[in-house]
Structure formats: C-alpha cells, structure tokens
Amino acid sequence: QSGSTRILQQMRRRYTADKYRERIAKIRELMPDSFLGVDVIVGFPGETEEDFVETMRFAEECGFAKMHIFPYSKRKGTPAEKMPNQIIEAEKEKRAARLGELDEKLFRACLEQSVGTEGEVLFEQPFDNEHIEGLISNYQRVIVKAPVSLCGEIAKVKITGVQEDFLVGELV
C-alpha cells in the first residue's frame, strides 16, 4: 500500500518495503511471467514528497503490471482520522495522477514483454465481428482473429503485438 517503510509503519502494517520487495523477487523467481497487481494508497497522513517518491521508485523497481491507486480518505473511528499532517485533497489528487502515469507506463511494458511468446488462451467472448478475446495464463487479455465458435475453448496462441490494453495474437 506504500513503497515507504515509514508510511507502512504509520499504517500499522506488519511488513516493510524490503520484505515486500523480497517476496516479489521470490514470486518472479518462481513465476517469471507473473502479472502482479497491487493496491497503493497515496496521501496517507504525514506522507511527505520524499515518501511518495520512494513509493514511485518502489513501484517502478518492482515492475507492477497494474496498480489500483486510492487517495487516502478519512474513515471515522480509525487512528489515522486523528493523525496530524493530513494531506490536502488537491495534493492527493496530484500524487494519484503521477502514480497513474507510471501505472500506464508499467502496464504497457508488461504487455510488451509478452510479444513473441506463446501460451494457452481461454477464449471468453467476441471482441468484434472478426476477433474473439480471452485470457492467457497470467490473466492478460488477448485478442485473436478467430471464429466465435472458439469461445469457451482453450487454444495455443502466439502473441504478436499490443493494441491499447490488450495483447494481440494469432492461433498456432
């Protein structure tokens, strides 16, 4: 929820950024094509610009495929509600937007890493009149020119490119 150990401690999390980093490295070792998504809270009370930049660096270093970014919001009755140094809404929105730009860059890089690989795709539904879409083993969306009759089936696909938020492939 943050790449800053100081903020994680403020949030009363039982892990540090380094511990999280170690776990991600282990996941990548065991599953090199993993598609990692995380939740990140920006603007937690007391978060400095340095803490936020640390979170940005952490996210880039870890190469997250998807970040769900949430500006901190007060929750009645929580310890954080009464913490000093509450971050103003405008600053939280700026930080969320900056992290969102990084999220788009990392997501695109993750998709592009798949180009040239092959994998099995579970086809789910038509995409348009000529293409169907499905999920590859790491849950990335794939579009393939194929008949609708393949929906509900699994077929081997070679990833040939990226189009917007999808991988593009061809049947093997």
PDB file of C-alpha atoms in Angstrom, residues 94-153:
ATOM      1  CA  LYS A  94      -1.788  15.206  -7.950  1.00  0.00           C
ATOM      2  CA  ARG A  95       0.042  12.251  -6.424  1.00  0.00           C
ATOM      3  CA  ALA A  96      -2.601   9.813  -7.644  1.00  0.00           C
ATOM      4  CA  ALA A  97      -2.298  11.254 -11.162  1.00  0.00           C
ATOM      5  CA  ARG A  98       1.511  10.988 -11.130  1.00  0.00           C
ATOM      6  CA  LEU A  99       1.338   7.397  -9.943  1.00  0.00           C
ATOM      7  CA  GLY A 100      -1.358   6.745 -12.556  1.00  0.00           C
ATOM      8  CA  GLU A 101       1.010   7.859 -15.315  1.00  0.00           C
ATOM      9  CA  LEU A 102       3.630   5.433 -14.009  1.00  0.00           C
ATOM     10  CA  ASP A 103       0.979   2.705 -13.820  1.00  0.00           C
ATOM     11  CA  GLU A 104       0.174   3.178 -17.529  1.00  0.00           C
ATOM     12  CA  LYS A 105       3.868   3.012 -18.442  1.00  0.00           C
ATOM     13  CA  LEU A 106       4.452  -0.142 -16.364  1.00  0.00           C
ATOM     14  CA  PHE A 107       1.298  -1.832 -17.690  1.00  0.00           C
ATOM     15  CA  ARG A 108       2.358  -1.171 -21.279  1.00  0.00           C
ATOM     16  CA  ALA A 109       5.868  -2.505 -20.576  1.00  0.00           C
ATOM     17  CA  CYS A 110       4.372  -5.647 -19.050  1.00  0.00           C
ATOM     18  CA  LEU A 111       2.231  -6.220 -22.124  1.00  0.00           C
ATOM     19  CA  GLU A 112       5.150  -5.624 -24.480  1.00  0.00           C
ATOM     20  CA  GLN A 113       7.237  -8.243 -22.633  1.00  0.00           C
ATOM     21  CA  SER A 114       4.753 -10.860 -23.794  1.00  0.00           C
ATOM     22  CA  VAL A 115       5.233 -10.136 -27.500  1.00  0.00           C
ATOM     23  CA  GLY A 116       6.854 -13.139 -29.172  1.00  0.00           C
ATOM     24  CA  THR A 117       5.767 -15.624 -26.520  1.00  0.00           C
ATOM     25  CA  GLU A 118       3.275 -18.456 -26.881  1.00  0.00           C
ATOM     26  CA  GLY A 119       0.671 -19.612 -24.423  1.00  0.00           C
ATOM     27  CA  GLU A 120      -2.737 -21.108 -23.988  1.00  0.00           C
ATOM     28  CA  VAL A 121      -5.690 -18.747 -24.081  1.00  0.00           C
ATOM     29  CA  LEU A 122      -9.152 -19.405 -22.679  1.00  0.00           C
ATOM     30  CA  PHE A 123     -11.441 -17.643 -25.135  1.00  0.00           C
ATOM     31  CA  GLU A 124     -14.395 -15.976 -23.461  1.00  0.00           C
ATOM     32  CA  GLN A 125     -16.323 -13.740 -25.860  1.00  0.00           C
ATOM     33  CA  PRO A 126     -16.414 -11.986 -29.215  1.00  0.00           C
ATOM     34  CA  PHE A 127     -14.383  -8.781 -29.372  1.00  0.00           C
ATOM     35  CA  ASP A 128     -15.798  -7.548 -32.682  1.00  0.00           C
ATOM     36  CA  ASN A 129     -17.050  -9.172 -35.894  1.00  0.00           C
ATOM     37  CA  GLU A 130     -13.714 -10.839 -36.682  1.00  0.00           C
ATOM     38  CA  HIS A 131     -11.960 -11.238 -33.333  1.00  0.00           C
ATOM     39  CA  ILE A 132     -12.516 -13.029 -30.047  1.00  0.00           C
ATOM     40  CA  GLU A 133     -10.934 -12.261 -26.709  1.00  0.00           C
ATOM     41  CA  GLY A 134      -9.718 -14.346 -23.847  1.00  0.00           C
ATOM     42  CA  LEU A 135      -7.228 -14.670 -21.032  1.00  0.00           C
ATOM     43  CA  ILE A 136      -3.719 -16.083 -21.166  1.00  0.00           C
ATOM     44  CA  SER A 137      -2.368 -17.918 -18.088  1.00  0.00           C
ATOM     45  CA  ASN A 138      -1.239 -14.730 -16.314  1.00  0.00           C
ATOM     46  CA  TYR A 139      -4.678 -13.123 -16.840  1.00  0.00           C
ATOM     47  CA  GLN A 140      -3.665 -10.699 -19.566  1.00  0.00           C
ATOM     48  CA  ARG A 141      -6.384 -10.075 -22.144  1.00  0.00           C
ATOM     49  CA  VAL A 142      -5.663 -11.360 -25.657  1.00  0.00           C
ATOM     50  CA  ILE A 143      -7.460 -10.573 -28.936  1.00  0.00           C
ATOM     51  CA  VAL A 144      -7.207 -13.092 -31.790  1.00  0.00           C
ATOM     52  CA  LYS A 145      -8.736 -13.214 -35.260  1.00  0.00           C
ATOM     53  CA  ALA A 146     -10.744 -16.426 -34.910  1.00  0.00           C
ATOM     54  CA  PRO A 147     -14.301 -17.761 -35.188  1.00  0.00           C
ATOM     55  CA  VAL A 148     -16.749 -17.188 -32.352  1.00  0.00           C
ATOM     56  CA  SER A 149     -17.086 -20.974 -32.095  1.00  0.00           C
ATOM     57  CA  LEU A 150     -13.773 -20.960 -30.151  1.00  0.00           C
ATOM     58  CA  CYS A 151     -15.426 -19.115 -27.247  1.00  0.00           C
ATOM     59  CA  GLY A 152     -15.336 -21.377 -24.200  1.00  0.00           C
ATOM     60  CA  GLU A 153     -12.343 -23.247 -25.629  1.00  0.00           C
TER      61      GLU A 153
END
